[in-house]
Amino acid sequence: MTKTKNKGASGDFLPNLCNPQSVLLLVLVAELIALLLTLNASFLPLFSWDSLALYSFQIQWISLISALLICRMRPWLRTRSPVEAGLASYGVVIATTLIMSIIGQYLLQGFATGMYSRGQPFRLDVWQLFNNLITSAILSGITLRYLYLQQQLRNQQQAELHARIQALQSRIRPHFLFNSMNSIASLISSDPDLAERVIEDLAELFRASLAEPTLIPLEREITLCRRYLEIEQLRLGKRLTIDWQIQLQSDDIKIPSLMLQPLVENAIFHGIEPMPKGGTVTIKISQAKNQLMISIANPYPLVRKNSAQAQTPSQDRHNRMALDNIRHRLQVHYGNAARLSSSEEQGVFTTYIFCPLTK
């Protein structure tokens, strides 16, 4: 029970040190430390490339082996408190330094001086070993502290984004709920079967909005969007026309849950409803190579800024907020590989989404 609490409270203690970016950063930092130690051991005019090579060889091995061990320990570190995880990570670096320093002295005495070929025994330089441990203790302490703070900031950002995703998913506009309930009430006496189907569609929307934010099959998201549109079709009738244009080669594509429905809801609320004659919402979904492309287009009144049907500041702000929330959700799942943009041309507002194919 305590372990679960620690895991939920702190998340990962350190970043993933096994991904390519982290490995490259460690190699660069290790080389800078080797250069610093070389410059500290001798003045610049007497700079020794041999010393730099020896420092680099030893520090690179210590850094990479320590990173590999800490990376393997990540599942266990998640269950520990920050103090325990910090001491364990610190101990791994010190132990690796101790072992690599002894191996380094053994190899240096054997191959560089030829002591073993002359039958001389291995002599451990205790002071050199102690010097390496002190240096490693200081530098690793600073590095681990920096990595810890960096990861805690990332954990906080992920928690905030997760909360925003949940807030977005759990949000169903009150006007949509009231309109749906009015439609159901009017259908109970005239068409009870249709009223039951609308209730099921509404329940499915609520279930999806309360579910844990995750990647779901694209087909399921499209089905959920169709259910939402069926409810809106009852209210808007012939004013609302939906043009689905789906061209996919794969059936197992996944996208973040409730990504399409809020955008289609925006298209209806900001584009179709203000227009007396309504219009068509065009939803295009296609794939090219390893990228999924989605566009949602809807008409909007060209004179809305000067007319009585002009959008209020709160409506404009809500539209921007919805797009920003979707953009943040894409950032969480795909990083910089995904993109959301929009355009307004000749009375048509279009939202574009480009993201990697996830199966």
Short mmCIF file of C-alpha atoms in Angstrom, two decimals:
data_model
loop_
_atom_site.label_atom_id
_atom_site.label_comp_id
_atom_site.label_asym_id
_atom_site.label_seq_id
_atom_site.Cartn_x
_atom_site.Cartn_y
_atom_site.Cartn_z
CA MET A 1 0.00 0.00 0.00
CA THR A 2 2.88 2.33 0.77
CA LYS A 3 4.57 1.50 -2.51
CA THR A 4 1.49 2.40 -4.49
CA LYS A 5 1.29 5.71 -2.73
CA ASN A 6 4.91 6.55 -3.51
CA LYS A 7 4.46 5.62 -7.12
CA GLY A 8 1.41 7.73 -7.57
CA ALA A 9 2.89 10.66 -5.72
CA SER A 10 6.23 11.02 -7.42
CA GLY A 11 6.12 9.03 -10.68
CA ASP A 12 9.49 8.43 -12.31
CA PHE A 13 12.42 9.58 -10.20
CA LEU A 14 14.77 10.19 -13.15
CA PRO A 15 14.28 10.58 -16.91
CA ASN A 16 14.61 7.52 -19.11
CA LEU A 17 18.38 7.33 -19.52
CA CYS A 18 18.19 4.67 -22.22
CA ASN A 19 16.58 6.70 -25.00
CA PRO A 20 18.90 8.06 -27.73
CA GLN A 21 18.60 11.71 -26.66
CA SER A 22 19.57 10.93 -23.07
CA VAL A 23 22.49 8.75 -24.16
CA LEU A 24 23.79 11.50 -26.45
CA LEU A 25 23.47 14.04 -23.63
CA LEU A 26 25.35 11.76 -21.22
CA VAL A 27 28.17 11.24 -23.73
CA LEU A 28 28.53 14.99 -24.26
CA VAL A 29 28.45 15.76 -20.52
CA ALA A 30 30.98 12.99 -19.81
CA GLU A 31 33.32 14.39 -22.46
CA LEU A 32 33.03 17.89 -21.01
CA ILE A 33 33.85 16.53 -17.55
CA ALA A 34 36.89 14.71 -18.99
CA LEU A 35 38.04 17.93 -20.63
CA LEU A 36 37.55 19.84 -17.39
CA LEU A 37 39.58 17.32 -15.38
CA THR A 38 42.35 17.36 -17.99
CA LEU A 39 42.57 21.14 -17.89
CA ASN A 40 42.58 21.05 -14.10
CA ALA A 41 45.47 18.56 -14.05
CA SER A 42 47.68 20.67 -16.34
CA PHE A 43 47.91 24.19 -17.70
CA LEU A 44 46.60 24.87 -21.19
CA PRO A 45 50.07 25.19 -22.80
CA LEU A 46 50.89 21.71 -21.40
CA PHE A 47 47.57 20.19 -22.42
CA SER A 48 47.88 16.39 -22.64
CA TRP A 49 45.81 14.55 -25.20
CA ASP A 50 46.84 11.26 -23.60
CA SER A 51 45.32 12.37 -20.28
CA LEU A 52 42.15 13.47 -22.05
CA ALA A 53 41.87 10.05 -23.73
CA LEU A 54 42.30 8.24 -20.41
CA TYR A 55 39.78 10.46 -18.61
CA SER A 56 37.32 10.14 -21.48
CA PHE A 57 37.60 6.36 -21.62
CA GLN A 58 37.01 5.93 -17.91
CA ILE A 59 34.27 8.55 -17.48
CA GLN A 60 32.36 7.42 -20.58
CA TRP A 61 32.25 3.84 -19.34
CA ILE A 62 31.18 4.92 -15.85
CA SER A 63 28.42 7.15 -17.25
CA LEU A 64 27.03 4.64 -19.73
CA ILE A 65 27.12 1.65 -17.38
CA SER A 66 25.54 3.68 -14.56
CA ALA A 67 22.82 4.91 -16.95
CA LEU A 68 22.11 1.35 -18.10
CA LEU A 69 21.80 0.06 -14.53
CA ILE A 70 19.58 2.96 -13.43
CA CYS A 71 17.46 2.47 -16.54
CA ARG A 72 16.95 -1.19 -15.62
CA MET A 73 16.01 -0.14 -12.10
CA ARG A 74 13.29 2.31 -13.21
CA PRO A 75 10.33 0.01 -12.37
CA TRP A 76 11.76 -0.54 -8.89
CA LEU A 77 12.65 3.14 -8.38
CA ARG A 78 9.02 4.11 -9.10
CA THR A 79 7.93 2.21 -6.00
CA ARG A 80 10.46 3.94 -3.73
CA SER A 81 10.34 7.29 -1.99
CA PRO A 82 12.49 10.09 -3.50
CA VAL A 83 15.11 9.67 -0.76
CA GLU A 84 15.38 5.91 -1.29
CA ALA A 85 15.44 6.24 -5.07
CA GLY A 86 18.07 8.99 -4.84
CA LEU A 87 20.33 6.98 -2.55
CA ALA A 88 19.99 3.88 -4.73
CA SER A 89 20.87 5.81 -7.90
CA TYR A 90 23.74 7.54 -6.13
CA GLY A 91 25.02 4.20 -4.87
CA VAL A 92 24.94 2.72 -8.37
CA VAL A 93 27.18 5.50 -9.72
CA ILE A 94 29.65 5.25 -6.81
CA ALA A 95 29.81 1.45 -7.07
CA THR A 96 30.34 1.66 -10.84
CA THR A 97 33.10 4.23 -10.31
CA LEU A 98 34.81 1.96 -7.77
CA ILE A 99 34.73 -1.08 -10.05
CA MET A 100 35.77 0.80 -13.20
CA SER A 101 38.61 2.58 -11.35
CA ILE A 102 40.05 -0.75 -10.17
CA ILE A 103 39.71 -2.25 -13.66
CA GLY A 104 41.31 0.87 -15.15
CA GLN A 105 44.31 0.67 -12.83
CA TYR A 106 44.67 -3.05 -13.56
CA LEU A 107 44.64 -2.53 -17.33
CA LEU A 108 46.89 0.53 -17.17
CA GLN A 109 49.54 -1.23 -15.11
CA GLY A 110 49.39 -4.36 -17.24
CA PHE A 111 49.46 -2.93 -20.74
CA ALA A 112 51.08 0.47 -20.28
CA THR A 113 53.92 -0.39 -17.93
CA GLY A 114 54.31 -4.10 -18.67
CA MET A 115 54.45 -4.97 -14.96
CA TYR A 116 52.65 -8.28 -15.38
CA SER A 117 54.97 -9.45 -18.16
CA ARG A 118 57.88 -8.97 -15.75
CA GLY A 119 56.11 -10.98 -13.07
CA GLN A 120 55.30 -8.02 -10.82
CA PRO A 121 51.98 -8.19 -8.91
CA PHE A 122 49.13 -5.73 -9.30
CA ARG A 123 49.37 -2.79 -6.87
CA LEU A 124 46.22 -0.84 -6.16
CA ASP A 125 46.76 2.92 -5.92
CA VAL A 126 44.45 3.66 -2.99
CA TRP A 127 44.89 7.41 -3.14
CA GLN A 128 44.06 7.48 -6.84
CA LEU A 129 41.03 5.32 -6.14
CA PHE A 130 39.93 7.62 -3.31
CA ASN A 131 40.43 10.66 -5.55
CA ASN A 132 38.22 9.09 -8.25
CA LEU A 133 35.48 8.29 -5.73
CA ILE A 134 35.46 11.83 -4.29
CA THR A 135 35.32 13.35 -7.78
CA SER A 136 32.56 10.97 -8.82
CA ALA A 137 30.59 11.65 -5.63
CA ILE A 138 30.59 15.40 -6.27
CA LEU A 139 29.88 15.32 -10.00
CA SER A 140 27.28 12.53 -9.84
CA GLY A 141 25.52 14.29 -6.98
CA ILE A 142 25.18 17.46 -9.05
CA THR A 143 24.12 15.54 -12.18
CA LEU A 144 21.55 13.37 -10.39
CA ARG A 145 20.10 16.40 -8.66
CA TYR A 146 19.69 18.16 -12.01
CA LEU A 147 18.10 15.08 -13.62
CA TYR A 148 15.77 14.66 -10.63
CA LEU A 149 14.55 18.27 -10.81
CA GLN A 150 14.12 17.99 -14.57
CA GLN A 151 12.03 14.83 -14.19
CA GLN A 152 9.91 16.30 -11.38
CA LEU A 153 9.12 19.28 -13.59
CA ARG A 154 8.15 16.89 -16.38
CA ASN A 155 5.99 14.86 -13.97
CA GLN A 156 4.22 18.03 -12.90
CA GLN A 157 3.63 19.09 -16.50
CA GLN A 158 2.32 15.63 -17.38
CA ALA A 159 -0.04 15.70 -14.38
CA GLU A 160 -1.35 19.13 -15.37
CA LEU A 161 -1.84 18.04 -18.97
CA HIS A 162 -3.51 14.84 -17.80
CA ALA A 163 -5.90 16.88 -15.68
CA ARG A 164 -6.66 19.15 -18.64
CA ILE A 165 -7.34 16.12 -20.82
CA GLN A 166 -9.72 14.70 -18.24
CA ALA A 167 -11.44 18.08 -17.90
CA LEU A 168 -11.88 18.25 -21.67
CA GLN A 169 -13.19 14.71 -21.92
CA SER A 170 -15.61 15.09 -19.03
CA ARG A 171 -17.03 18.34 -20.48
CA ILE A 172 -20.34 18.09 -22.30
CA ARG A 173 -21.92 21.42 -23.13
CA PRO A 174 -25.07 22.05 -21.06
CA HIS A 175 -26.99 23.25 -24.13
CA PHE A 176 -26.27 19.94 -25.90
CA LEU A 177 -27.43 17.96 -22.86
CA PHE A 178 -30.63 20.00 -22.49
CA ASN A 179 -31.41 19.77 -26.20
CA SER A 180 -30.84 16.02 -26.15
CA MET A 181 -33.14 15.56 -23.17
CA ASN A 182 -35.84 17.68 -24.88
CA SER A 183 -35.51 15.56 -28.02
CA ILE A 184 -35.84 12.38 -25.98
CA ALA A 185 -38.89 13.74 -24.15
CA SER A 186 -40.60 14.61 -27.44
CA LEU A 187 -39.85 11.16 -28.90
CA ILE A 188 -41.03 9.05 -25.97
CA SER A 189 -44.69 9.22 -27.01
CA SER A 190 -44.28 9.41 -30.80
CA ASP A 191 -41.29 7.10 -31.42
CA PRO A 192 -40.20 5.21 -28.27
CA ASP A 193 -37.72 3.04 -30.19
CA LEU A 194 -35.88 6.11 -31.49
CA ALA A 195 -36.01 7.68 -28.03
CA GLU A 196 -34.35 4.55 -26.61
CA ARG A 197 -31.63 4.68 -29.27
CA VAL A 198 -30.93 8.35 -28.50
CA ILE A 199 -30.63 7.52 -24.80
CA GLU A 200 -28.11 4.79 -25.65
CA ASP A 201 -26.12 7.21 -27.83
CA LEU A 202 -26.12 9.82 -25.06
CA ALA A 203 -25.04 7.22 -22.50
CA GLU A 204 -22.17 6.16 -24.77
CA LEU A 205 -21.01 9.77 -25.03
CA PHE A 206 -21.04 10.14 -21.25
CA ARG A 207 -19.19 6.84 -20.84
CA ALA A 208 -16.48 7.95 -23.27
CA SER A 209 -16.14 11.36 -21.60
CA LEU A 210 -15.59 9.76 -18.19
CA ALA A 211 -13.17 7.07 -19.41
CA GLU A 212 -9.44 7.22 -18.74
CA PRO A 213 -7.64 9.31 -21.42
CA THR A 214 -5.85 6.90 -23.73
CA LEU A 215 -5.40 5.87 -27.34
CA ILE A 216 -8.42 4.10 -28.82
CA PRO A 217 -9.11 2.56 -32.26
CA LEU A 218 -9.97 5.17 -34.87
CA GLU A 219 -13.03 3.14 -35.87
CA ARG A 220 -14.38 3.42 -32.33
CA GLU A 221 -13.83 7.20 -32.32
CA ILE A 222 -15.67 7.51 -35.64
CA THR A 223 -18.56 5.43 -34.26
CA LEU A 224 -18.76 7.68 -31.21
CA CYS A 225 -18.76 10.75 -33.45
CA ARG A 226 -21.56 9.27 -35.56
CA ARG A 227 -23.64 8.73 -32.44
CA TYR A 228 -23.18 12.34 -31.46
CA LEU A 229 -24.17 13.48 -34.95
CA GLU A 230 -27.32 11.34 -34.88
CA ILE A 231 -28.44 13.19 -31.76
CA GLU A 232 -27.71 16.58 -33.32
CA GLN A 233 -29.47 15.51 -36.52
CA LEU A 234 -32.72 15.10 -34.61
CA ARG A 235 -32.54 18.71 -33.47
CA LEU A 236 -31.21 20.41 -36.61
CA GLY A 237 -32.89 18.20 -39.20
CA LYS A 238 -32.17 19.20 -42.81
CA ARG A 239 -30.05 22.15 -41.65
CA LEU A 240 -27.25 19.72 -40.86
CA THR A 241 -25.55 17.63 -43.56
CA ILE A 242 -22.54 15.43 -42.86
CA ASP A 243 -20.08 14.48 -45.61
CA TRP A 244 -17.80 11.66 -44.52
CA GLN A 245 -14.72 11.11 -46.71
CA ILE A 246 -12.68 8.25 -45.24
CA GLN A 247 -9.78 6.72 -47.16
CA LEU A 248 -7.76 4.36 -44.97
CA GLN A 249 -5.58 1.36 -45.80
CA SER A 250 -5.33 0.10 -42.19
CA ASP A 251 -8.06 -0.93 -39.78
CA ASP A 252 -6.02 -0.88 -36.57
CA ILE A 253 -5.10 2.82 -36.34
CA LYS A 254 -5.37 4.43 -32.91
CA ILE A 255 -5.91 8.07 -31.90
CA PRO A 256 -6.49 9.89 -28.58
CA SER A 257 -10.01 9.33 -27.30
CA LEU A 258 -12.58 12.08 -27.92
CA MET A 259 -10.41 13.92 -30.42
CA LEU A 260 -12.90 14.07 -33.32
CA GLN A 261 -16.13 14.65 -31.39
CA PRO A 262 -15.18 18.00 -29.78
CA LEU A 263 -14.02 19.34 -33.15
CA VAL A 264 -17.24 18.24 -34.87
CA GLU A 265 -19.19 19.76 -31.98
CA ASN A 266 -17.33 23.04 -32.52
CA ALA A 267 -18.13 22.92 -36.23
CA ILE A 268 -21.84 22.60 -35.51
CA PHE A 269 -21.99 25.06 -32.63
CA HIS A 270 -19.94 27.83 -34.28
CA GLY A 271 -20.70 27.14 -37.95
CA ILE A 272 -24.03 25.41 -38.55
CA GLU A 273 -26.23 26.76 -35.75
CA PRO A 274 -25.71 30.52 -36.46
CA MET A 275 -26.72 30.03 -40.12
CA PRO A 276 -30.52 29.95 -40.78
CA LYS A 277 -30.10 27.53 -43.68
CA GLY A 278 -27.47 25.44 -41.94
CA GLY A 279 -24.75 23.82 -43.97
CA THR A 280 -22.48 20.82 -44.48
CA VAL A 281 -19.75 19.59 -42.16
CA THR A 282 -17.10 17.76 -44.18
CA ILE A 283 -14.95 15.24 -42.32
CA LYS A 284 -11.95 13.89 -44.26
CA ILE A 285 -9.76 11.13 -42.82
CA SER A 286 -6.88 9.69 -44.82
CA GLN A 287 -3.39 8.31 -44.42
CA ALA A 288 -0.19 8.76 -46.36
CA LYS A 289 2.90 6.72 -45.55
CA ASN A 290 3.21 6.90 -41.75
CA GLN A 291 0.97 9.91 -41.19
CA LEU A 292 -2.74 10.24 -40.40
CA MET A 293 -4.48 13.33 -41.81
CA ILE A 294 -7.82 14.64 -40.56
CA SER A 295 -9.67 17.75 -41.67
CA ILE A 296 -13.03 19.07 -40.47
CA ALA A 297 -14.57 21.88 -42.52
CA ASN A 298 -17.73 23.86 -41.82
CA PRO A 299 -19.27 27.06 -43.20
CA TYR A 300 -19.43 30.19 -41.10
CA PRO A 301 -21.32 33.47 -41.59
CA LEU A 302 -19.12 35.98 -43.41
CA VAL A 303 -21.01 38.89 -41.78
CA ARG A 304 -21.06 37.44 -38.29
CA LYS A 305 -18.77 40.14 -36.91
CA ASN A 306 -21.25 42.89 -37.80
CA SER A 307 -24.55 41.04 -37.47
CA ALA A 308 -26.89 40.23 -34.63
CA GLN A 309 -25.72 36.62 -34.89
CA ALA A 310 -22.13 37.56 -34.18
CA GLN A 311 -20.32 35.27 -31.80
CA THR A 312 -19.86 36.55 -28.29
CA PRO A 313 -16.35 36.90 -26.83
CA SER A 314 -17.03 33.85 -24.65
CA GLN A 315 -17.90 31.78 -27.73
CA ASP A 316 -14.72 32.84 -29.52
CA ARG A 317 -12.72 32.13 -26.39
CA HIS A 318 -14.37 28.72 -26.05
CA ASN A 319 -13.52 27.86 -29.65
CA ARG A 320 -9.86 28.77 -29.12
CA MET A 321 -9.79 26.90 -25.82
CA ALA A 322 -11.17 23.73 -27.43
CA LEU A 323 -8.53 23.87 -30.18
CA ASP A 324 -5.79 24.52 -27.61
CA ASN A 325 -6.92 21.56 -25.52
CA ILE A 326 -6.84 19.23 -28.52
CA ARG A 327 -3.41 20.61 -29.40
CA HIS A 328 -2.12 19.88 -25.88
CA ARG A 329 -3.55 16.36 -26.01
CA LEU A 330 -1.74 15.72 -29.28
CA GLN A 331 1.45 17.06 -27.69
CA VAL A 332 1.10 14.64 -24.77
CA HIS A 333 0.62 11.59 -26.98
CA TYR A 334 2.88 12.41 -29.94
CA GLY A 335 5.19 15.26 -28.91
CA ASN A 336 6.34 17.46 -31.78
CA ALA A 337 5.43 14.79 -34.35
CA ALA A 338 1.76 15.93 -34.34
CA ARG A 339 0.32 19.24 -35.54
CA LEU A 340 -3.04 21.00 -35.36
CA SER A 341 -3.85 24.07 -37.42
CA SER A 342 -6.88 25.93 -38.74
CA SER A 343 -7.76 28.27 -41.58
CA GLU A 344 -10.63 30.55 -42.67
CA GLU A 345 -11.09 30.93 -46.41
CA GLN A 346 -14.13 32.03 -48.42
CA GLY A 347 -16.63 31.36 -45.68
CA VAL A 348 -15.25 27.94 -44.70
CA PHE A 349 -13.47 27.24 -41.41
CA THR A 350 -11.22 24.17 -41.56
CA THR A 351 -9.34 22.41 -38.78
CA TYR A 352 -6.40 20.19 -39.77
CA ILE A 353 -4.75 17.43 -37.72
CA PHE A 354 -1.57 15.65 -38.75
CA CYS A 355 -0.21 12.92 -36.48
CA PRO A 356 1.87 9.73 -36.77
CA LEU A 357 0.11 6.46 -37.42
CA THR A 358 -0.24 4.52 -34.17
CA LYS A 359 -1.30 0.89 -34.30
#
